[in-house]
mmCIF file of C-alpha atoms in Angstrom:
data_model
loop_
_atom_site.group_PDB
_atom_site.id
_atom_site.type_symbol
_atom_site.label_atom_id
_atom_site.label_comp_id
_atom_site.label_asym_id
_atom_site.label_seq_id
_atom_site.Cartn_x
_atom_site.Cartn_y
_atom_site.Cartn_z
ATOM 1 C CA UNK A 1 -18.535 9.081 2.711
ATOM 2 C CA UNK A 2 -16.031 11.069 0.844
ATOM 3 C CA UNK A 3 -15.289 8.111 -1.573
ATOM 4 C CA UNK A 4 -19.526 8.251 -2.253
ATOM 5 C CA UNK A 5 -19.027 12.387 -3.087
ATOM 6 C CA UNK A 6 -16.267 11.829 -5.585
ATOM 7 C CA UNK A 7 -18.063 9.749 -7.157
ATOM 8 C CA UNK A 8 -21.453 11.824 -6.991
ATOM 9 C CA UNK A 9 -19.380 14.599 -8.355
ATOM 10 C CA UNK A 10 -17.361 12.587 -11.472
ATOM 11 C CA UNK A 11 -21.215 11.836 -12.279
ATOM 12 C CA UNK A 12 -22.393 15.189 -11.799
ATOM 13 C CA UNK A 13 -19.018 16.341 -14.167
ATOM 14 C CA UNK A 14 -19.878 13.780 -16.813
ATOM 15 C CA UNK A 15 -23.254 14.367 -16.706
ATOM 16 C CA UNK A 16 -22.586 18.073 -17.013
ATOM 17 C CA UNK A 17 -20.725 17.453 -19.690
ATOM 18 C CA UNK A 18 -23.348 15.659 -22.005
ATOM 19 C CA UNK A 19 -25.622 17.744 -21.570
ATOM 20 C CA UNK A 20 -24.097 21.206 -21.940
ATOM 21 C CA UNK A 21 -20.912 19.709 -24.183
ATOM 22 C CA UNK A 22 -17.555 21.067 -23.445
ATOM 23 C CA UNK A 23 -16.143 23.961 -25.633
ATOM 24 C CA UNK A 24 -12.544 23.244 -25.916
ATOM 25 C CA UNK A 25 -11.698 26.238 -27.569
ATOM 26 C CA UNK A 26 -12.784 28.747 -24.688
ATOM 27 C CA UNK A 27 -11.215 25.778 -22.503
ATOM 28 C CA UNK A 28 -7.758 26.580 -24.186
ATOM 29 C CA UNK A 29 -8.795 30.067 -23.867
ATOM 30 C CA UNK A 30 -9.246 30.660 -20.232
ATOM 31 C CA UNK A 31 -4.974 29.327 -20.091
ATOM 32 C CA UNK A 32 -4.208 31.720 -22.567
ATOM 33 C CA UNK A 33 -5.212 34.451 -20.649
ATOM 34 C CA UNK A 34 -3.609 33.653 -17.341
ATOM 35 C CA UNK A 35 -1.983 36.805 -15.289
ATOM 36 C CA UNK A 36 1.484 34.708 -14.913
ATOM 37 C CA UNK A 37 3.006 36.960 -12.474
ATOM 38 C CA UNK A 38 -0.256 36.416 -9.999
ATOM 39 C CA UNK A 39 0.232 32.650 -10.613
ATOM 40 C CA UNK A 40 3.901 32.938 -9.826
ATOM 41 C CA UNK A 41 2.952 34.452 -6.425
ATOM 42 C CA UNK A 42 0.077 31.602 -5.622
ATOM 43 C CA UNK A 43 3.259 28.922 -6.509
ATOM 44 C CA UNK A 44 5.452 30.785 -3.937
ATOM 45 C CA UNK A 45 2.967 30.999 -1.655
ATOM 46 C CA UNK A 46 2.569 27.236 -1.380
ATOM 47 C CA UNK A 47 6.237 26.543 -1.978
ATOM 48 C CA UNK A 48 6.621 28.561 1.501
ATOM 49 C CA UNK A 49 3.636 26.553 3.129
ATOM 50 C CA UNK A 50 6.132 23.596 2.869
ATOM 51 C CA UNK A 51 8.741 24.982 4.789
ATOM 52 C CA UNK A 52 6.097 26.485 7.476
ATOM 53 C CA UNK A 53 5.453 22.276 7.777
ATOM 54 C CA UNK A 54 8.775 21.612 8.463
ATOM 55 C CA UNK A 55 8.722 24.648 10.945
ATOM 56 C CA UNK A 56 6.096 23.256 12.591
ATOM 57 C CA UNK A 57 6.899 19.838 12.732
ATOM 58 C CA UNK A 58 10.775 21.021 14.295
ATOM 59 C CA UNK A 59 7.918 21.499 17.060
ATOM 60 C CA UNK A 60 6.605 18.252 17.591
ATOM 61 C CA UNK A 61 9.786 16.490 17.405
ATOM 62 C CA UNK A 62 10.883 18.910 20.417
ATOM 63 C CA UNK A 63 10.620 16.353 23.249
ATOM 64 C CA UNK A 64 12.728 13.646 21.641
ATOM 65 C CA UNK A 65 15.398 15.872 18.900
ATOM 66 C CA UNK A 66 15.251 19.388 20.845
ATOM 67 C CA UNK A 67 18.149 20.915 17.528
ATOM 68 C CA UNK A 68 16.275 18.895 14.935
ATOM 69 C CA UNK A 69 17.631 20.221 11.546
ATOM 70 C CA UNK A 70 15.354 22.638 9.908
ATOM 71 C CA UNK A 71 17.176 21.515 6.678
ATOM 72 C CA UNK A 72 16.310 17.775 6.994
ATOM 73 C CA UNK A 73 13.054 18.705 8.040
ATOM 74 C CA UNK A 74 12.202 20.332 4.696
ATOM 75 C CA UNK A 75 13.815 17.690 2.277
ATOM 76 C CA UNK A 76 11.859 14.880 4.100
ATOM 77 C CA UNK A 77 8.467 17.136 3.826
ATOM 78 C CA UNK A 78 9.184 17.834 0.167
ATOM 79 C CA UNK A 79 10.152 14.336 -0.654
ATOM 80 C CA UNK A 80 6.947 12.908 1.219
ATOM 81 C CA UNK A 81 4.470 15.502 -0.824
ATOM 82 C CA UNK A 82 6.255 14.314 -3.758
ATOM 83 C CA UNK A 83 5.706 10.261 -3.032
ATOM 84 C CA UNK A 84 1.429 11.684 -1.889
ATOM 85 C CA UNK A 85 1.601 13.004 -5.412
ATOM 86 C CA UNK A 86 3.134 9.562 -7.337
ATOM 87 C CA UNK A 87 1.152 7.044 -4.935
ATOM 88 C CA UNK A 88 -1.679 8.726 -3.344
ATOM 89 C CA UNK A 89 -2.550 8.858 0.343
ATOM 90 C CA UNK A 90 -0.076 5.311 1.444
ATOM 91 C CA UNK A 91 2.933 7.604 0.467
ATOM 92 C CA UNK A 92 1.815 10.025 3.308
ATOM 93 C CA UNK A 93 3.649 7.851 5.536
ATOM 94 C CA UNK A 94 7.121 8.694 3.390
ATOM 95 C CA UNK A 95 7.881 11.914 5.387
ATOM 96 C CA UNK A 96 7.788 10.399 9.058
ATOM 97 C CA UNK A 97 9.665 7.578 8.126
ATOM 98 C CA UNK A 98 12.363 9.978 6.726
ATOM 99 C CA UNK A 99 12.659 11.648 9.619
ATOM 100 C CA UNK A 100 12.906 9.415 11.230
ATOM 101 C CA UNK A 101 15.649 7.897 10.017
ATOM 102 C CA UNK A 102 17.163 11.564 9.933
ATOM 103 C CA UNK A 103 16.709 12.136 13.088
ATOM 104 C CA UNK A 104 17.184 9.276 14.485
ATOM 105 C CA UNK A 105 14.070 8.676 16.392
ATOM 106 C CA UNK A 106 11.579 5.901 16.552
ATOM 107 C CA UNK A 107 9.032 6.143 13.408
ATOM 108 C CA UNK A 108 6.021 5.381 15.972
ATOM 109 C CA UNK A 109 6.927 8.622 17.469
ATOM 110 C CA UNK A 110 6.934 10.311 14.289
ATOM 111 C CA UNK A 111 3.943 8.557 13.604
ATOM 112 C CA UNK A 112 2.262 10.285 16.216
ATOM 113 C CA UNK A 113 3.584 13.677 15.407
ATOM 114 C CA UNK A 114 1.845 13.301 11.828
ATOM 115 C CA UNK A 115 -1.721 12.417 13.454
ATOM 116 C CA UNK A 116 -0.959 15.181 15.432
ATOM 117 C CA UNK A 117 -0.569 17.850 12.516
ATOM 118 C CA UNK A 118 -3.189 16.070 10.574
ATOM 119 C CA UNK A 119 -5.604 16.916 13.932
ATOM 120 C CA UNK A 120 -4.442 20.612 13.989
ATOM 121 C CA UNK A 121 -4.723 20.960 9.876
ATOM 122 C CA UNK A 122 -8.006 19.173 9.832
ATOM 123 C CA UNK A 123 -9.624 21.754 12.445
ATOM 124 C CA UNK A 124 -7.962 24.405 10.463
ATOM 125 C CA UNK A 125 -9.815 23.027 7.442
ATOM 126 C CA UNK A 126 -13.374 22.460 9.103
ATOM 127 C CA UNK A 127 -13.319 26.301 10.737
ATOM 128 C CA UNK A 128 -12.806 27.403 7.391
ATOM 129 C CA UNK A 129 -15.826 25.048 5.945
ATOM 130 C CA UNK A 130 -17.749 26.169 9.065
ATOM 131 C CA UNK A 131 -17.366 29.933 8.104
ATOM 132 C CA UNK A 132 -18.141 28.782 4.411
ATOM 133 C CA UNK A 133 -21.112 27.156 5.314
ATOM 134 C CA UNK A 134 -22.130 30.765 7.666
ATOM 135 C CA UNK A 135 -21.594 32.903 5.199
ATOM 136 C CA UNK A 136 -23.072 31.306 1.957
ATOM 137 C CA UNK A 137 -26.502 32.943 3.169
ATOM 138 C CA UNK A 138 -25.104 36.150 3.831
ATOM 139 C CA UNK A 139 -23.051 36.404 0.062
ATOM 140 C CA UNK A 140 -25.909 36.184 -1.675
ATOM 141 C CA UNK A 141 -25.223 32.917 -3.636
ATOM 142 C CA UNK A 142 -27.849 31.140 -4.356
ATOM 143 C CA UNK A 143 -28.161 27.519 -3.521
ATOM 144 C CA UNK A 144 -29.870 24.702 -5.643
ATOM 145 C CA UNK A 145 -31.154 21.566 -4.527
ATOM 146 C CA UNK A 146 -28.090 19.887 -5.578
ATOM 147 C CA UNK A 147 -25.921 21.450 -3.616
ATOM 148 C CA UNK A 148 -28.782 22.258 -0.647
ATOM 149 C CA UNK A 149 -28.373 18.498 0.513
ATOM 150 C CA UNK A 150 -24.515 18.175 0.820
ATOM 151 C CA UNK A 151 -24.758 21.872 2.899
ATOM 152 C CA UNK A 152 -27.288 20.112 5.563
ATOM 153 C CA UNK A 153 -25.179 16.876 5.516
ATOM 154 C CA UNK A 154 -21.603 18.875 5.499
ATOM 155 C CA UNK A 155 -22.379 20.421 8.568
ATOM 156 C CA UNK A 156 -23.576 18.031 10.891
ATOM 157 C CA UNK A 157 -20.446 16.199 9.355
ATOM 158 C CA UNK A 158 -18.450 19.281 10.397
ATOM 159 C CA UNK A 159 -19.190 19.599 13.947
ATOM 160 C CA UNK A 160 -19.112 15.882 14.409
ATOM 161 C CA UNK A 161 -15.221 15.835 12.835
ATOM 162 C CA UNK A 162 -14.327 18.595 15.157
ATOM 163 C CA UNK A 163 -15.714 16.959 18.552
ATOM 164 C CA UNK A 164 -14.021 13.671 17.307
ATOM 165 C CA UNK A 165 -10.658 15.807 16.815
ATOM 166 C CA UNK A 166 -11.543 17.639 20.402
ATOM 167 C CA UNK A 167 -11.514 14.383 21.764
ATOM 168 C CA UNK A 168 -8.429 12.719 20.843
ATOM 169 C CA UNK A 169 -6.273 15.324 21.268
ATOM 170 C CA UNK A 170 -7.625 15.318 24.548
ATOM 171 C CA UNK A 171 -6.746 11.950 24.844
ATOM 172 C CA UNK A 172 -3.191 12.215 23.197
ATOM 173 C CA UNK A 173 -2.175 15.113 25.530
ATOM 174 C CA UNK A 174 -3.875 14.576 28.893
ATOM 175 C CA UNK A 175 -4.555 10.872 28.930
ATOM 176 C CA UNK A 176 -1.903 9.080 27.089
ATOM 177 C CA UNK A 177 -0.330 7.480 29.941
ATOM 178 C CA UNK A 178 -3.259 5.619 31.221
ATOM 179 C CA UNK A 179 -3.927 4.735 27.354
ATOM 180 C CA UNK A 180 -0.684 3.145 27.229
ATOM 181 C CA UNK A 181 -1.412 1.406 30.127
ATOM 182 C CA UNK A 182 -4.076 -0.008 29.589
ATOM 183 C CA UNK A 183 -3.098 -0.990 25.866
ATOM 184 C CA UNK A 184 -0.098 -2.744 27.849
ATOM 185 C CA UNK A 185 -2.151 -4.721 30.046
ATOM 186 C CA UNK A 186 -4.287 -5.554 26.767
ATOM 187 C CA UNK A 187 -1.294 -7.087 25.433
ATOM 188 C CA UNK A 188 0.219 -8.879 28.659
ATOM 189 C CA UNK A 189 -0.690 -12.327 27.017
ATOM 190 C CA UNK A 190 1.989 -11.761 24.346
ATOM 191 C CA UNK A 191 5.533 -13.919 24.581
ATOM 192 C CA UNK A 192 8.047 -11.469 26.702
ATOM 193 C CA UNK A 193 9.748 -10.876 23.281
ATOM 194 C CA UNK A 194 7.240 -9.622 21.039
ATOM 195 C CA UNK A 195 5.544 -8.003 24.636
ATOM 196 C CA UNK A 196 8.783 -5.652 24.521
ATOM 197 C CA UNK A 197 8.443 -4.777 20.896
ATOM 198 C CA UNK A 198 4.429 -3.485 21.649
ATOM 199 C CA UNK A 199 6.229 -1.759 24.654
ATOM 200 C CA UNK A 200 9.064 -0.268 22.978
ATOM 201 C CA UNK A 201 6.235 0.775 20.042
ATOM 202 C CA UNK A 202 3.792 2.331 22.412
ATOM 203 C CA UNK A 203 6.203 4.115 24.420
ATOM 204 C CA UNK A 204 7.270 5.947 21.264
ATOM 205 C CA UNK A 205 3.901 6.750 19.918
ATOM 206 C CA UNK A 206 3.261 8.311 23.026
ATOM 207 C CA UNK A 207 6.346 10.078 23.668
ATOM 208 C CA UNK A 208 5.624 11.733 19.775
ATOM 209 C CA UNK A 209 1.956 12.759 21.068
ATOM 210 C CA UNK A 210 3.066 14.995 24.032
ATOM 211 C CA UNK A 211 4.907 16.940 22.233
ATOM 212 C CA UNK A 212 2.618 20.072 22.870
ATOM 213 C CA UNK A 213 1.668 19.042 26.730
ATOM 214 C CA UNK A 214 3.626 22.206 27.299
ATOM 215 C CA UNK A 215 1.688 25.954 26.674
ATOM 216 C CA UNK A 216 4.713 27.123 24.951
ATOM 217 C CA UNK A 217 4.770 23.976 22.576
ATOM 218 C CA UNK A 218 1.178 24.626 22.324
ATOM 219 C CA UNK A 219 1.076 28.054 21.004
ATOM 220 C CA UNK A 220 4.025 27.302 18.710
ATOM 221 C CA UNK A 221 2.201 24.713 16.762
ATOM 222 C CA UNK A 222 -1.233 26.817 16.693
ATOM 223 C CA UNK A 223 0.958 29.935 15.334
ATOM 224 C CA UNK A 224 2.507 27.507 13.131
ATOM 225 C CA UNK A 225 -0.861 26.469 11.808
ATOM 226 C CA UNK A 226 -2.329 29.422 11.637
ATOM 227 C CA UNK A 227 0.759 30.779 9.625
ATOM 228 C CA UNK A 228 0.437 27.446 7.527
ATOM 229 C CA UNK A 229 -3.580 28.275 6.856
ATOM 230 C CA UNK A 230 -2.653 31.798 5.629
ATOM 231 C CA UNK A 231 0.116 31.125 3.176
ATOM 232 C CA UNK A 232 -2.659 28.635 1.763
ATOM 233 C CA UNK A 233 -5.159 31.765 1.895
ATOM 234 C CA UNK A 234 -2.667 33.700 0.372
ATOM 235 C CA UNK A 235 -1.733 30.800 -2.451
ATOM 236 C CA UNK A 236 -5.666 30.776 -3.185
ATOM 237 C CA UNK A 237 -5.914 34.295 -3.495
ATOM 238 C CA UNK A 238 -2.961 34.908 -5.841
ATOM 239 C CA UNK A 239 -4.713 32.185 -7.785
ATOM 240 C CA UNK A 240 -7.956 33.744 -7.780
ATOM 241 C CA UNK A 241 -6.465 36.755 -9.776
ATOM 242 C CA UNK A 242 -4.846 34.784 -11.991
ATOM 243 C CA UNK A 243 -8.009 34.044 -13.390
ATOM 244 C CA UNK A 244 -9.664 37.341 -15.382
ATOM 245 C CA UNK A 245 -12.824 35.789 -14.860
ATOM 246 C CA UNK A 246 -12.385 35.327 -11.704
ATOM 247 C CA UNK A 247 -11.006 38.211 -10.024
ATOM 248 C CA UNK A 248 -13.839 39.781 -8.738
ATOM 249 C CA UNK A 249 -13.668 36.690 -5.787
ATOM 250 C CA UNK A 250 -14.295 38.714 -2.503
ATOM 251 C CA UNK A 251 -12.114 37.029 0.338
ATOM 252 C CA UNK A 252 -15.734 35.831 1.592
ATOM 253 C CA UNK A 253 -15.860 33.791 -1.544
ATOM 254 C CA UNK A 254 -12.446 33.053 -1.606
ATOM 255 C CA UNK A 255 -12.770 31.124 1.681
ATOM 256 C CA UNK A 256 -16.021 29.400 0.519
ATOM 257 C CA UNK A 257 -14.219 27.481 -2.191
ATOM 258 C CA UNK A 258 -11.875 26.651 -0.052
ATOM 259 C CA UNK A 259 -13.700 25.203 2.622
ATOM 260 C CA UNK A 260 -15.485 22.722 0.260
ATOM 261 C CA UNK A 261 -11.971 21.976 -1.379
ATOM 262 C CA UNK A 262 -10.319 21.286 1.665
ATOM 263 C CA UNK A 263 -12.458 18.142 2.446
ATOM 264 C CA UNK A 264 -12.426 16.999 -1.068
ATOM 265 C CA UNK A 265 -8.481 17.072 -0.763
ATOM 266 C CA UNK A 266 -8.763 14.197 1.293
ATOM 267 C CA UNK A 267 -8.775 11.707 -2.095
ATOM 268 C CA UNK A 268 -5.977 11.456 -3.612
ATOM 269 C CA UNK A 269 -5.368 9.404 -6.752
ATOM 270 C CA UNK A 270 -2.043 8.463 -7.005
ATOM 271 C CA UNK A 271 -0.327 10.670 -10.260
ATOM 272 C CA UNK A 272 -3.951 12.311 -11.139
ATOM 273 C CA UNK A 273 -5.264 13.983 -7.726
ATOM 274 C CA UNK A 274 -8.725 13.109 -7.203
ATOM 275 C CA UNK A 275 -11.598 14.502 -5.283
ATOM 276 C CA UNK A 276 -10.134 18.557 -5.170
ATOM 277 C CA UNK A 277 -11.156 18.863 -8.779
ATOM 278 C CA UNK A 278 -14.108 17.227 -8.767
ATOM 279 C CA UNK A 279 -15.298 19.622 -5.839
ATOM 280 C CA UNK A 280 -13.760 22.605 -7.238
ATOM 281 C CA UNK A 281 -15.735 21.816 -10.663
ATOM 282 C CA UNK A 282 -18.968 21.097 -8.324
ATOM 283 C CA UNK A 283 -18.388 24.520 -5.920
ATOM 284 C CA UNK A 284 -17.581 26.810 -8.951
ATOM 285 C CA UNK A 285 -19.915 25.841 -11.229
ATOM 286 C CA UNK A 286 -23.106 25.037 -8.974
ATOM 287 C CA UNK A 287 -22.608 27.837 -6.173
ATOM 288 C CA UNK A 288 -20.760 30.457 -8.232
ATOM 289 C CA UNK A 289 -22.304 29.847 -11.822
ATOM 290 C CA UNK A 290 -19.017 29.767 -13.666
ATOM 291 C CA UNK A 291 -19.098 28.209 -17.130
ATOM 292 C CA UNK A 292 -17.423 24.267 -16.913
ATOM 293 C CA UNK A 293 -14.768 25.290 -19.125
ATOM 294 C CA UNK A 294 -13.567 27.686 -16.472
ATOM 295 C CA UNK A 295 -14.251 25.613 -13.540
ATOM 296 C CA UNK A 296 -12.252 22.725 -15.155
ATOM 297 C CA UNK A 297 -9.390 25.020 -15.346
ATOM 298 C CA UNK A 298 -8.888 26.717 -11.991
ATOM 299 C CA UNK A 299 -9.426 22.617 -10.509
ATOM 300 C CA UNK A 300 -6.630 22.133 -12.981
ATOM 301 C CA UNK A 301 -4.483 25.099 -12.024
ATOM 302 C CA UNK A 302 -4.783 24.415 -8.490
ATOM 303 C CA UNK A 303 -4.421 20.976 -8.115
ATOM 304 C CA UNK A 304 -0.685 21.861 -9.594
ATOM 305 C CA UNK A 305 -0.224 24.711 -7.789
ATOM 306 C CA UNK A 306 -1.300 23.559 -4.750
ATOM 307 C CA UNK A 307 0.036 19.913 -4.890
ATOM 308 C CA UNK A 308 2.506 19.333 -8.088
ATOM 309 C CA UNK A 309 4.486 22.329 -7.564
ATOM 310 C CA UNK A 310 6.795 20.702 -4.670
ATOM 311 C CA UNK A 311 7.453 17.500 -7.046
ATOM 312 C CA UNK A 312 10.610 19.267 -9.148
ATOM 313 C CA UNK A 313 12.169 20.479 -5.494
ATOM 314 C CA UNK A 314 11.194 17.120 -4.275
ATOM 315 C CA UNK A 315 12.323 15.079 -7.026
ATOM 316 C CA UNK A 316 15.736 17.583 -6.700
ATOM 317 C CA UNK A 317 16.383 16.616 -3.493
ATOM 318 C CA UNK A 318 15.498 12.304 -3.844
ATOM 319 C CA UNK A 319 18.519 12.301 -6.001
ATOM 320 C CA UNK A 320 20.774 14.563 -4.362
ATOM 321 C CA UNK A 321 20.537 12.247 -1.072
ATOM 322 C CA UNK A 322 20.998 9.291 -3.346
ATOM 323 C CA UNK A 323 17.982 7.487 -4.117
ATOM 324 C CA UNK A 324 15.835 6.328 -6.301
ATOM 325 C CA UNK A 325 12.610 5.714 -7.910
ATOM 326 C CA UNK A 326 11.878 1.807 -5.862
ATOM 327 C CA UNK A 327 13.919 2.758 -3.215
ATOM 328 C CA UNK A 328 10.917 5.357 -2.826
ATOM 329 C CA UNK A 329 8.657 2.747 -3.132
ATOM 330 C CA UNK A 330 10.098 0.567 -0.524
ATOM 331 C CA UNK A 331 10.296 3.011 1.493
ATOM 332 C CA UNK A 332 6.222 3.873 1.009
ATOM 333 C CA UNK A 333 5.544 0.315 1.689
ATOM 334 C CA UNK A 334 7.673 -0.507 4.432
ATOM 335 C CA UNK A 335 6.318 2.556 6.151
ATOM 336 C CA UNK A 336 3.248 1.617 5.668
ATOM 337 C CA UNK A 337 3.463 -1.666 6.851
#
């Protein structure tokens, strides 16, 4: 469904574009007049949203690496933002192999600590769409049939995302053992050898997702989230006033484009980024009547900010621990594999 959006919204784009044309001069323009010193605050913002990661994943890796290095934990998270960036969603699996191998702990459990914080950042992400979609009545925007469609659709898709998230972290936390279980008996007809493997693989994944079976894990990762979710707020807003046409963005607004941005993160074109400009063109320009040439910029502006701006520390950090360009992409694939 979200492939079918991007590409609803690259028609809607070049469609725009036809018909309206494309004034590259007040394009140029709307860079010209950046405030740099807001932008430099929405870059540190989202520089420190890394490390909050790292903080949160020191969390889930707990249970199996209790003095986990905070250190390591960064340079993997940069380094695996960095290979999302270059190759698109596959290099998502970068970072938990890293630490893997930093840490010395099986990648299945690390595996499991990355559906884990892509649960807790994806319920993050659909309370913030939720509250977009509540308070797009109450603004005063004004909704055309283009958009009034998507709204209808986004929200049944909302609470349907959030139940499915409900329920398998349910699953992960209070049911795991008799998951494993089961999946063991499943797999009983395998030789003993490769039966110890799937054993030896299970039993990590589900050592990785109970790491917040205890309250006090628990409220560590939700205060990590929540700290996470405002240093994006924060990035967003910074950005916001970077823009002069922009600045008059309530934090009600604010929110709103970032609820519909956060789902259209989920493409990612490897090197170019994907559906998070398209939507940000779509949101700006059809909910908040903003010219294309400005819309096109901010998607622009925060695509970098909010995803290129790690790639120098990451890049930084690849060659300080000694490797290289394919031994990146090994390392994507073999993870992924």
């Amino acid at each position: 469904m979200t492939v079918a959006l991007v590409a609803a919204g690259l028609f809607f784009f070049l469609y725009r574009w036809r018909q309206e044309g494309f004034d590259w001069a007040n394009f140029a323009g709307v860079f010209l007049r950046l405030k740099w010193s807001w932008l430099l605050g929405s870059a540190l913002f989202a520089l420190v949203s890394y490390y909050g990661r790292a903080l949160r994943w020191a969390v889930l890796i707990e249970p199996l690496r209790p003095d986990a290095s905070i250190w390591r934990l960064f340079s993997a998270t940069a380094i695996g933002f960095t290979a999302v960036v270059i190759f698109g969603r596959p290099g998502e699996f970068v970072r938990p192999y890293l630490i893997s191998v930093k840490e010395r702990v099986p990648f299945s459990s690390q595996l499991a600590a990355w559906l884990l914080e892509r649960i807790y950042d994806l319920l993050a992400a659909l309370l913030i769409f939720g509250f977009a979609l509540a308070q797009i009545e109450k603004s005063g925007l004004r909704v055309g049939s283009k958009l009034e469609w998507i709204l209808k659709i986004g929200g049944h898709v909302a609470w349907i995302s959030c139940l499915v998230c409900l329920v398998v972290l349910v699953v992960l936390q209070e049911y795991s053992g008799m998951a494993q279980r089961r999946l063991l008996a499943a797999l009983s007809f395998l030789p003993p050898g490769y039966l110890r493997k799937a054993e030896d693989l299970v039993t990590s994944f589900v050592q990785g997702a109970q790491a917040t079976r205890k309250f006090t894990s628990l409220l560590k990762v939700l205060g990590y989230t929540v700290l996470e979710w405002g240093l994006i707020v924060g990035c967003y807003l910074c950005l916001f006033r970077a823009f002069p046409s922009l600045a008059h963005f309530r934090i009600t607004d604010i929110l709103i484009f970032m609820g519909f941005v956060a789902f259209g993160s989920v493409i990612q074109i490897p090197g170019v980024g994907g559906g998070m400009q398209l939507v940000s063109i779509f949101v700006l320009t059809e909910l908040f009547k903003m010219p294309l040439e400005v819309a096109s910029s901010v998607a622009i502006v925060a695509w970098i900010i909010t995803f290129v701006v790690i790639v120098p520390i990451g890049l930084l950090l690849l060659f300080h621990e000694g490797l290289n360009w394919q031994e990146l992409k090994e390392m994507e694939a073999e993870a992924a594999v």
